């Protein structure tokens, strides 16, 4: 594994050099995990950072993590104790690693408190976000990453099966959300990718609805949207169910979304531009008179983060390539009535789209 992380850092260092960036500071989060395999928990206000330069890498970490870092593949680790000022240590390391001027890339997820406390040291440099640079690496997954995402997707599929077997009428949205999150962990995930969305009846018209005390009732359309995180990698699935026999209008809308999702998926090919996939879904929904009711992009990239590049959106000029992973999730939202969304995780493999989530997209009546 150490060789893999070293290769990733070497690739990032090369991109930095080509962009005129002399150094990067990476904080705990998915970028640090991607580059090092480290995922320290509860760092909170304590400074924990990786410094990357053309000369190599240095990790600065609180003494709390000293035991956990024994055996870490990174050779240059600076441990600080609570009696020391970590920003003085950081300042010295920045000068030694990056020189006294130039351009530094700062992790997009780095706490503002750390940046402000280190500002006296950083003000001599031009600062740039690390995100656009590292996303050029993370946007294409290798075989092992896709394998882990497939496992996360399998867990999501199994949770859908368990939802279908539950008696849902009378259950509160909050109760079902807790059930989903518990099942995700019970099935072997590290945790859930994000707080589960459960939206019943008119609440389904809110794409990112927060589950409430509302009880699921006969005649509802029910949207469930959730994901599993497996060894760091996310899945994200949405299915819409009918609680009892659906109305003709609900069935009509469901079938439009299903068609849009299928046709968008069939458009996925290596070399296709992301906005072309979005356009296919959007055109179908608009042609049926619901264009203004499709109020979000068709999809988003997926990986270590639940939302990352590439975005399957109207303004995305990203060319799809083998190894890219993203969602396809068109929806129609009718205020005061219901919503419908169908979402799958998709990878570009051997030049074509392949669904990682496999559950049926036919309307299930519960």
mmCIF file of C-alpha atoms in Angstrom:
data_model
loop_
_atom_site.group_PDB
_atom_site.id
_atom_site.type_symbol
_atom_site.label_atom_id
_atom_site.label_comp_id
_atom_site.label_asym_id
_atom_site.label_seq_id
_atom_site.Cartn_x
_atom_site.Cartn_y
_atom_site.Cartn_z
ATOM 1 C CA UNK A 1 0.000 0.000 0.000
ATOM 2 C CA UNK A 2 2.856 2.393 0.768
ATOM 3 C CA UNK A 3 3.976 2.197 -2.868
ATOM 4 C CA UNK A 4 0.486 3.192 -4.009
ATOM 5 C CA UNK A 5 0.439 6.263 -1.759
ATOM 6 C CA UNK A 6 3.928 7.265 -2.829
ATOM 7 C CA UNK A 7 2.843 7.089 -6.490
ATOM 8 C CA UNK A 8 -0.162 9.281 -5.783
ATOM 9 C CA UNK A 9 1.971 11.872 -4.002
ATOM 10 C CA UNK A 10 4.512 11.794 -6.835
ATOM 11 C CA UNK A 11 1.728 12.436 -9.360
ATOM 12 C CA UNK A 12 0.404 15.307 -7.253
ATOM 13 C CA UNK A 13 3.906 16.771 -6.874
ATOM 14 C CA UNK A 14 4.296 16.654 -10.658
ATOM 15 C CA UNK A 15 0.985 18.486 -11.148
ATOM 16 C CA UNK A 16 2.061 21.040 -8.549
ATOM 17 C CA UNK A 17 5.357 21.643 -10.326
ATOM 18 C CA UNK A 18 3.601 22.100 -13.680
ATOM 19 C CA UNK A 19 1.247 24.603 -12.034
ATOM 20 C CA UNK A 20 4.034 26.616 -10.390
ATOM 21 C CA UNK A 21 3.091 25.449 -6.896
ATOM 22 C CA UNK A 22 6.019 24.901 -4.532
ATOM 23 C CA UNK A 23 4.133 23.155 -1.739
ATOM 24 C CA UNK A 24 0.823 21.848 -0.439
ATOM 25 C CA UNK A 25 -0.726 21.548 3.003
ATOM 26 C CA UNK A 26 -3.231 18.698 3.405
ATOM 27 C CA UNK A 27 -5.530 18.392 6.426
ATOM 28 C CA UNK A 28 -7.485 15.390 7.770
ATOM 29 C CA UNK A 29 -10.202 14.296 5.387
ATOM 30 C CA UNK A 30 -10.581 12.431 2.136
ATOM 31 C CA UNK A 31 -7.581 14.061 0.443
ATOM 32 C CA UNK A 32 -5.295 12.976 3.272
ATOM 33 C CA UNK A 33 -6.766 9.471 3.176
ATOM 34 C CA UNK A 34 -6.303 9.274 -0.600
ATOM 35 C CA UNK A 35 -2.662 10.356 -0.390
ATOM 36 C CA UNK A 36 -1.559 8.528 2.763
ATOM 37 C CA UNK A 37 -4.176 6.027 3.948
ATOM 38 C CA UNK A 38 -4.426 7.995 7.208
ATOM 39 C CA UNK A 39 -7.829 8.866 8.618
ATOM 40 C CA UNK A 40 -7.262 10.320 12.112
ATOM 41 C CA UNK A 41 -10.470 10.739 14.077
ATOM 42 C CA UNK A 42 -11.442 13.665 16.289
ATOM 43 C CA UNK A 43 -8.476 15.921 15.530
ATOM 44 C CA UNK A 44 -10.823 18.817 16.328
ATOM 45 C CA UNK A 45 -8.843 21.992 17.138
ATOM 46 C CA UNK A 46 -5.464 20.241 17.135
ATOM 47 C CA UNK A 47 -3.249 20.805 14.093
ATOM 48 C CA UNK A 48 -2.667 17.655 12.044
ATOM 49 C CA UNK A 49 -1.274 18.256 8.557
ATOM 50 C CA UNK A 50 0.740 16.786 5.708
ATOM 51 C CA UNK A 51 3.235 19.026 3.929
ATOM 52 C CA UNK A 52 4.139 18.075 0.365
ATOM 53 C CA UNK A 53 7.027 19.610 -1.568
ATOM 54 C CA UNK A 54 9.407 18.580 -4.321
ATOM 55 C CA UNK A 55 11.716 17.262 -1.593
ATOM 56 C CA UNK A 56 9.157 14.858 -0.129
ATOM 57 C CA UNK A 57 6.532 14.814 2.612
ATOM 58 C CA UNK A 58 6.410 15.776 6.279
ATOM 59 C CA UNK A 59 3.602 14.955 8.666
ATOM 60 C CA UNK A 60 2.932 17.170 11.679
ATOM 61 C CA UNK A 61 0.687 15.555 14.286
ATOM 62 C CA UNK A 62 -0.411 15.948 17.920
ATOM 63 C CA UNK A 63 1.164 13.625 20.487
ATOM 64 C CA UNK A 64 -2.270 12.034 20.968
ATOM 65 C CA UNK A 65 -1.699 10.160 17.699
ATOM 66 C CA UNK A 66 1.924 9.119 18.309
ATOM 67 C CA UNK A 67 1.133 5.462 18.998
ATOM 68 C CA UNK A 68 -1.230 5.202 16.028
ATOM 69 C CA UNK A 69 1.463 6.565 13.731
ATOM 70 C CA UNK A 70 4.058 3.966 14.716
ATOM 71 C CA UNK A 71 4.744 1.907 11.636
ATOM 72 C CA UNK A 72 3.346 4.587 9.339
ATOM 73 C CA UNK A 73 5.064 4.536 5.942
ATOM 74 C CA UNK A 74 5.821 8.272 6.186
ATOM 75 C CA UNK A 75 9.370 8.628 7.451
ATOM 76 C CA UNK A 76 9.415 12.298 8.436
ATOM 77 C CA UNK A 77 6.860 12.761 11.223
ATOM 78 C CA UNK A 78 6.976 15.720 13.613
ATOM 79 C CA UNK A 79 5.046 15.164 16.842
ATOM 80 C CA UNK A 80 3.994 18.132 18.966
ATOM 81 C CA UNK A 81 2.732 18.163 22.548
ATOM 82 C CA UNK A 82 0.120 20.372 24.204
ATOM 83 C CA UNK A 83 2.895 22.387 25.844
ATOM 84 C CA UNK A 84 4.163 23.503 22.412
ATOM 85 C CA UNK A 85 2.795 25.945 19.855
ATOM 86 C CA UNK A 86 2.151 23.833 16.727
ATOM 87 C CA UNK A 87 1.946 26.930 14.511
ATOM 88 C CA UNK A 88 5.521 27.883 15.371
ATOM 89 C CA UNK A 89 6.547 24.355 14.367
ATOM 90 C CA UNK A 90 4.424 24.621 11.207
ATOM 91 C CA UNK A 91 6.015 27.969 10.346
ATOM 92 C CA UNK A 92 9.523 26.488 10.543
ATOM 93 C CA UNK A 93 8.491 23.471 8.452
ATOM 94 C CA UNK A 94 6.866 25.672 5.795
ATOM 95 C CA UNK A 95 10.045 27.721 5.366
ATOM 96 C CA UNK A 96 12.231 24.609 5.240
ATOM 97 C CA UNK A 97 9.932 22.714 2.865
ATOM 98 C CA UNK A 98 8.593 25.448 0.588
ATOM 99 C CA UNK A 99 11.252 28.175 0.642
ATOM 100 C CA UNK A 100 10.476 31.757 1.677
ATOM 101 C CA UNK A 101 8.097 32.688 -1.165
ATOM 102 C CA UNK A 102 6.094 31.195 -3.988
ATOM 103 C CA UNK A 103 2.704 29.540 -4.303
ATOM 104 C CA UNK A 104 1.174 27.097 -1.804
ATOM 105 C CA UNK A 105 -1.913 24.911 -2.293
ATOM 106 C CA UNK A 106 -4.127 24.669 0.797
ATOM 107 C CA UNK A 107 -6.537 21.777 1.334
ATOM 108 C CA UNK A 108 -10.083 23.001 0.682
ATOM 109 C CA UNK A 109 -11.221 21.238 3.881
ATOM 110 C CA UNK A 110 -8.642 22.841 6.156
ATOM 111 C CA UNK A 111 -10.291 24.648 9.058
ATOM 112 C CA UNK A 112 -10.248 28.422 8.794
ATOM 113 C CA UNK A 113 -9.011 28.501 12.420
ATOM 114 C CA UNK A 114 -5.799 26.716 11.401
ATOM 115 C CA UNK A 115 -5.274 28.943 8.375
ATOM 116 C CA UNK A 116 -5.796 32.102 10.420
ATOM 117 C CA UNK A 117 -3.453 30.958 13.186
ATOM 118 C CA UNK A 118 -0.810 30.119 10.607
ATOM 119 C CA UNK A 119 -1.458 33.250 8.561
ATOM 120 C CA UNK A 120 1.670 35.101 9.664
ATOM 121 C CA UNK A 121 3.671 32.291 8.111
ATOM 122 C CA UNK A 122 1.419 31.932 5.062
ATOM 123 C CA UNK A 123 1.072 35.604 4.118
ATOM 124 C CA UNK A 124 4.459 35.569 2.336
ATOM 125 C CA UNK A 125 3.050 33.081 -0.189
ATOM 126 C CA UNK A 126 0.382 33.122 -2.864
ATOM 127 C CA UNK A 127 -2.331 30.737 -1.702
ATOM 128 C CA UNK A 128 -4.412 28.492 -3.964
ATOM 129 C CA UNK A 129 -7.007 25.765 -3.297
ATOM 130 C CA UNK A 130 -5.732 22.198 -3.511
ATOM 131 C CA UNK A 131 -9.103 20.843 -4.694
ATOM 132 C CA UNK A 132 -8.863 21.510 -8.459
ATOM 133 C CA UNK A 133 -5.397 19.973 -8.538
ATOM 134 C CA UNK A 134 -6.024 16.779 -6.579
ATOM 135 C CA UNK A 135 -9.401 16.197 -8.223
ATOM 136 C CA UNK A 136 -7.488 15.624 -11.468
ATOM 137 C CA UNK A 137 -6.103 12.507 -9.772
ATOM 138 C CA UNK A 138 -9.176 11.444 -7.814
ATOM 139 C CA UNK A 139 -11.618 11.857 -10.716
ATOM 140 C CA UNK A 140 -10.377 8.593 -12.267
ATOM 141 C CA UNK A 141 -10.578 5.547 -10.009
ATOM 142 C CA UNK A 142 -8.300 2.538 -10.284
ATOM 143 C CA UNK A 143 -9.499 -1.062 -10.282
ATOM 144 C CA UNK A 144 -9.203 -1.431 -6.510
ATOM 145 C CA UNK A 145 -11.190 1.751 -5.852
ATOM 146 C CA UNK A 146 -14.012 0.615 -8.139
ATOM 147 C CA UNK A 147 -14.017 -2.762 -6.390
ATOM 148 C CA UNK A 148 -14.521 -1.034 -3.025
ATOM 149 C CA UNK A 149 -17.282 1.149 -4.478
ATOM 150 C CA UNK A 150 -18.974 -1.981 -5.827
ATOM 151 C CA UNK A 151 -18.974 -3.432 -2.319
ATOM 152 C CA UNK A 152 -20.509 -0.214 -0.976
ATOM 153 C CA UNK A 153 -23.149 -0.441 -3.703
ATOM 154 C CA UNK A 154 -23.945 -4.063 -2.799
ATOM 155 C CA UNK A 155 -24.638 -2.988 0.775
ATOM 156 C CA UNK A 156 -27.004 -0.274 -0.482
ATOM 157 C CA UNK A 157 -28.820 -2.830 -2.646
ATOM 158 C CA UNK A 158 -29.268 -5.163 0.328
ATOM 159 C CA UNK A 159 -30.720 -2.336 2.414
ATOM 160 C CA UNK A 160 -33.307 -1.696 -0.318
ATOM 161 C CA UNK A 161 -34.281 -5.367 -0.091
ATOM 162 C CA UNK A 162 -34.729 -5.033 3.671
ATOM 163 C CA UNK A 163 -36.825 -1.872 3.304
ATOM 164 C CA UNK A 164 -39.132 -3.707 0.905
ATOM 165 C CA UNK A 165 -39.648 -6.489 3.470
ATOM 166 C CA UNK A 166 -40.640 -4.020 6.217
ATOM 167 C CA UNK A 167 -44.163 -2.973 7.126
ATOM 168 C CA UNK A 168 -43.974 0.748 6.384
ATOM 169 C CA UNK A 169 -47.509 2.064 6.820
ATOM 170 C CA UNK A 170 -47.654 3.968 10.112
ATOM 171 C CA UNK A 171 -43.877 4.158 10.447
ATOM 172 C CA UNK A 172 -42.464 7.671 10.909
ATOM 173 C CA UNK A 173 -39.964 9.025 8.389
ATOM 174 C CA UNK A 174 -37.447 9.398 11.224
ATOM 175 C CA UNK A 175 -37.941 5.771 12.243
ATOM 176 C CA UNK A 176 -37.311 4.492 8.734
ATOM 177 C CA UNK A 177 -34.223 6.706 8.415
ATOM 178 C CA UNK A 178 -32.786 5.212 11.623
ATOM 179 C CA UNK A 179 -33.633 1.716 10.400
ATOM 180 C CA UNK A 180 -31.778 2.357 7.122
ATOM 181 C CA UNK A 181 -28.682 3.720 8.874
ATOM 182 C CA UNK A 182 -28.577 0.795 11.312
ATOM 183 C CA UNK A 183 -28.927 -1.722 8.484
ATOM 184 C CA UNK A 184 -26.076 -0.109 6.546
ATOM 185 C CA UNK A 185 -23.691 -0.646 9.457
ATOM 186 C CA UNK A 186 -25.058 -4.116 10.273
ATOM 187 C CA UNK A 187 -24.333 -5.182 6.685
ATOM 188 C CA UNK A 188 -20.637 -4.389 7.019
ATOM 189 C CA UNK A 189 -20.210 -0.734 6.083
ATOM 190 C CA UNK A 190 -17.878 1.569 8.014
ATOM 191 C CA UNK A 191 -20.806 3.952 8.344
ATOM 192 C CA UNK A 192 -23.443 5.610 6.171
ATOM 193 C CA UNK A 193 -22.262 8.037 3.470
ATOM 194 C CA UNK A 194 -24.698 10.739 4.628
ATOM 195 C CA UNK A 195 -27.824 11.048 6.765
ATOM 196 C CA UNK A 196 -30.565 9.002 5.123
ATOM 197 C CA UNK A 197 -33.295 10.906 3.287
ATOM 198 C CA UNK A 198 -36.809 9.533 3.787
ATOM 199 C CA UNK A 199 -39.527 11.645 2.171
ATOM 200 C CA UNK A 200 -43.135 10.501 2.105
ATOM 201 C CA UNK A 201 -46.121 11.965 0.267
ATOM 202 C CA UNK A 202 -45.835 15.743 -0.253
ATOM 203 C CA UNK A 203 -42.453 15.760 1.513
ATOM 204 C CA UNK A 204 -41.077 13.978 -1.550
ATOM 205 C CA UNK A 205 -41.243 17.289 -3.424
ATOM 206 C CA UNK A 206 -38.206 18.402 -1.367
ATOM 207 C CA UNK A 207 -35.142 16.709 -2.937
ATOM 208 C CA UNK A 208 -33.024 16.934 0.247
ATOM 209 C CA UNK A 209 -35.867 16.515 2.732
ATOM 210 C CA UNK A 210 -34.939 16.005 6.380
ATOM 211 C CA UNK A 211 -36.985 13.102 7.841
ATOM 212 C CA UNK A 212 -39.787 14.215 10.161
ATOM 213 C CA UNK A 213 -42.413 12.763 12.490
ATOM 214 C CA UNK A 214 -44.783 12.339 9.523
ATOM 215 C CA UNK A 215 -46.149 8.807 9.312
ATOM 216 C CA UNK A 216 -45.961 6.936 6.017
ATOM 217 C CA UNK A 217 -49.508 6.505 4.773
ATOM 218 C CA UNK A 218 -51.485 4.492 2.249
ATOM 219 C CA UNK A 219 -51.414 6.280 -1.117
ATOM 220 C CA UNK A 220 -47.982 7.913 -0.561
ATOM 221 C CA UNK A 221 -45.088 7.837 -2.909
ATOM 222 C CA UNK A 222 -42.028 7.253 -0.716
ATOM 223 C CA UNK A 223 -38.490 8.354 -1.624
ATOM 224 C CA UNK A 224 -35.521 6.794 0.167
ATOM 225 C CA UNK A 225 -32.024 8.121 -0.592
ATOM 226 C CA UNK A 226 -28.966 6.840 1.278
ATOM 227 C CA UNK A 227 -25.521 5.337 0.883
ATOM 228 C CA UNK A 228 -22.944 3.119 2.534
ATOM 229 C CA UNK A 229 -19.292 3.944 3.135
ATOM 230 C CA UNK A 230 -17.061 0.892 2.729
ATOM 231 C CA UNK A 231 -13.320 1.140 3.437
ATOM 232 C CA UNK A 232 -13.587 4.860 2.755
ATOM 233 C CA UNK A 233 -15.601 4.686 -0.490
ATOM 234 C CA UNK A 234 -19.216 5.762 -0.894
ATOM 235 C CA UNK A 235 -22.346 4.457 -2.531
ATOM 236 C CA UNK A 236 -25.507 6.486 -3.103
ATOM 237 C CA UNK A 237 -28.865 5.049 -4.120
ATOM 238 C CA UNK A 238 -32.403 6.404 -4.431
ATOM 239 C CA UNK A 239 -35.582 4.454 -5.015
ATOM 240 C CA UNK A 240 -39.183 5.629 -5.024
ATOM 241 C CA UNK A 241 -41.872 3.237 -3.790
ATOM 242 C CA UNK A 242 -45.643 3.384 -3.891
ATOM 243 C CA UNK A 243 -47.434 2.698 -0.631
ATOM 244 C CA UNK A 244 -50.495 0.971 -1.978
ATOM 245 C CA UNK A 245 -51.767 1.334 -5.534
ATOM 246 C CA UNK A 246 -50.338 4.473 -7.202
ATOM 247 C CA UNK A 247 -52.550 7.074 -8.834
ATOM 248 C CA UNK A 248 -52.454 7.420 -12.624
ATOM 249 C CA UNK A 249 -50.566 10.711 -12.255
ATOM 250 C CA UNK A 250 -47.999 9.159 -9.907
ATOM 251 C CA UNK A 251 -47.509 6.234 -12.299
ATOM 252 C CA UNK A 252 -47.123 8.610 -15.248
ATOM 253 C CA UNK A 253 -44.485 10.689 -13.476
ATOM 254 C CA UNK A 254 -42.633 7.605 -12.257
ATOM 255 C CA UNK A 255 -42.399 6.163 -15.752
ATOM 256 C CA UNK A 256 -41.082 9.474 -17.140
ATOM 257 C CA UNK A 257 -38.298 9.556 -14.536
ATOM 258 C CA UNK A 258 -37.531 5.884 -15.144
ATOM 259 C CA UNK A 259 -37.228 6.494 -18.894
ATOM 260 C CA UNK A 260 -35.037 9.570 -18.346
ATOM 261 C CA UNK A 261 -32.752 7.655 -15.998
ATOM 262 C CA UNK A 262 -32.422 4.706 -18.366
ATOM 263 C CA UNK A 263 -31.738 6.821 -21.458
ATOM 264 C CA UNK A 264 -29.180 8.935 -19.596
ATOM 265 C CA UNK A 265 -27.440 5.751 -18.471
ATOM 266 C CA UNK A 266 -27.390 4.406 -22.034
ATOM 267 C CA UNK A 267 -25.665 7.620 -23.148
ATOM 268 C CA UNK A 268 -22.651 6.985 -20.905
ATOM 269 C CA UNK A 269 -19.596 6.213 -23.016
ATOM 270 C CA UNK A 270 -15.913 7.031 -22.835
ATOM 271 C CA UNK A 271 -15.457 10.334 -24.682
ATOM 272 C CA UNK A 272 -19.002 11.615 -24.096
ATOM 273 C CA UNK A 273 -19.190 15.054 -22.456
ATOM 274 C CA UNK A 274 -20.907 15.041 -19.044
ATOM 275 C CA UNK A 275 -23.442 17.704 -20.020
ATOM 276 C CA UNK A 276 -24.605 15.497 -22.894
ATOM 277 C CA UNK A 277 -25.744 12.861 -20.387
ATOM 278 C CA UNK A 278 -27.564 15.549 -18.417
ATOM 279 C CA UNK A 279 -29.189 16.840 -21.619
ATOM 280 C CA UNK A 280 -30.668 13.429 -22.476
ATOM 281 C CA UNK A 281 -32.468 13.130 -19.129
ATOM 282 C CA UNK A 282 -33.535 16.774 -19.189
ATOM 283 C CA UNK A 283 -34.944 16.570 -22.733
ATOM 284 C CA UNK A 284 -37.134 13.564 -21.925
ATOM 285 C CA UNK A 285 -38.580 15.175 -18.801
ATOM 286 C CA UNK A 286 -39.129 18.513 -20.557
ATOM 287 C CA UNK A 287 -40.843 16.825 -23.523
ATOM 288 C CA UNK A 288 -43.466 15.436 -21.122
ATOM 289 C CA UNK A 289 -44.170 18.887 -19.682
ATOM 290 C CA UNK A 290 -42.220 18.560 -16.430
ATOM 291 C CA UNK A 291 -39.000 20.383 -17.349
ATOM 292 C CA UNK A 292 -39.427 23.032 -14.652
ATOM 293 C CA UNK A 293 -39.999 20.291 -12.081
ATOM 294 C CA UNK A 294 -36.545 18.765 -12.638
ATOM 295 C CA UNK A 295 -34.690 21.194 -10.403
ATOM 296 C CA UNK A 296 -31.223 19.703 -9.963
ATOM 297 C CA UNK A 297 -28.371 18.252 -12.018
ATOM 298 C CA UNK A 298 -28.622 14.708 -13.346
ATOM 299 C CA UNK A 299 -25.754 13.428 -11.228
ATOM 300 C CA UNK A 300 -22.569 13.966 -9.277
ATOM 301 C CA UNK A 301 -19.222 12.251 -8.992
ATOM 302 C CA UNK A 302 -18.804 9.669 -6.269
ATOM 303 C CA UNK A 303 -15.800 8.201 -4.486
ATOM 304 C CA UNK A 304 -14.202 9.006 -1.154
ATOM 305 C CA UNK A 305 -16.635 11.935 -1.003
ATOM 306 C CA UNK A 306 -20.344 11.646 -1.609
ATOM 307 C CA UNK A 307 -20.129 14.630 -3.999
ATOM 308 C CA UNK A 308 -17.001 15.123 -6.093
ATOM 309 C CA UNK A 309 -15.959 15.452 -9.741
ATOM 310 C CA UNK A 310 -17.289 14.783 -12.348
ATOM 311 C CA UNK A 311 -20.671 16.516 -12.128
ATOM 312 C CA UNK A 312 -23.299 15.383 -14.632
ATOM 313 C CA UNK A 313 -24.696 18.859 -15.100
ATOM 314 C CA UNK A 314 -25.787 21.321 -17.771
ATOM 315 C CA UNK A 315 -22.549 23.305 -17.583
ATOM 316 C CA UNK A 316 -20.083 20.392 -17.203
ATOM 317 C CA UNK A 317 -17.618 20.063 -20.077
ATOM 318 C CA UNK A 318 -15.793 17.114 -18.491
ATOM 319 C CA UNK A 319 -15.099 14.318 -20.949
ATOM 320 C CA UNK A 320 -16.034 10.952 -19.476
ATOM 321 C CA UNK A 321 -13.137 8.517 -19.178
ATOM 322 C CA UNK A 322 -12.653 4.953 -18.032
ATOM 323 C CA UNK A 323 -12.551 4.841 -14.246
ATOM 324 C CA UNK A 324 -14.885 7.780 -13.659
ATOM 325 C CA UNK A 325 -17.704 7.059 -11.204
ATOM 326 C CA UNK A 326 -20.862 9.100 -10.712
ATOM 327 C CA UNK A 327 -24.587 8.971 -10.062
ATOM 328 C CA UNK A 328 -27.449 9.284 -12.523
ATOM 329 C CA UNK A 329 -30.509 10.542 -10.636
ATOM 330 C CA UNK A 330 -33.133 12.566 -12.511
ATOM 331 C CA UNK A 331 -36.240 13.547 -10.594
ATOM 332 C CA UNK A 332 -39.580 15.319 -10.828
ATOM 333 C CA UNK A 333 -40.937 17.261 -7.836
ATOM 334 C CA UNK A 334 -44.549 18.401 -7.559
ATOM 335 C CA UNK A 335 -45.048 20.761 -4.630
ATOM 336 C CA UNK A 336 -47.871 19.714 -2.331
ATOM 337 C CA UNK A 337 -48.213 16.328 -4.049
ATOM 338 C CA UNK A 338 -45.175 14.050 -4.293
ATOM 339 C CA UNK A 339 -41.726 13.580 -5.785
ATOM 340 C CA UNK A 340 -40.036 10.853 -7.798
ATOM 341 C CA UNK A 341 -36.291 10.210 -8.055
ATOM 342 C CA UNK A 342 -34.382 7.135 -9.234
ATOM 343 C CA UNK A 343 -30.624 7.020 -8.626
ATOM 344 C CA UNK A 344 -27.879 4.562 -9.470
ATOM 345 C CA UNK A 345 -24.109 4.591 -9.134
ATOM 346 C CA UNK A 346 -22.377 4.248 -12.504
ATOM 347 C CA UNK A 347 -18.759 3.573 -13.509
ATOM 348 C CA UNK A 348 -17.210 3.906 -16.950
ATOM 349 C CA UNK A 349 -15.598 0.516 -17.560
ATOM 350 C CA UNK A 350 -14.178 -0.676 -20.882
ATOM 351 C CA UNK A 351 -15.597 2.402 -22.565
ATOM 352 C CA UNK A 352 -19.200 1.905 -21.426
ATOM 353 C CA UNK A 353 -21.348 2.708 -18.423
ATOM 354 C CA UNK A 354 -21.838 -0.018 -15.846
ATOM 355 C CA UNK A 355 -24.281 0.201 -12.963
ATOM 356 C CA UNK A 356 -22.752 -0.545 -9.574
ATOM 357 C CA UNK A 357 -26.148 -0.454 -7.848
ATOM 358 C CA UNK A 358 -28.267 -3.279 -9.250
ATOM 359 C CA UNK A 359 -31.702 -3.075 -7.616
ATOM 360 C CA UNK A 360 -34.675 -3.021 -9.959
ATOM 361 C CA UNK A 361 -35.918 0.349 -11.133
ATOM 362 C CA UNK A 362 -39.476 -0.894 -11.667
ATOM 363 C CA UNK A 363 -42.010 0.716 -9.355
ATOM 364 C CA UNK A 364 -42.413 -1.438 -6.257
ATOM 365 C CA UNK A 365 -45.827 -1.282 -4.598
ATOM 366 C CA UNK A 366 -45.628 -1.885 -0.851
#
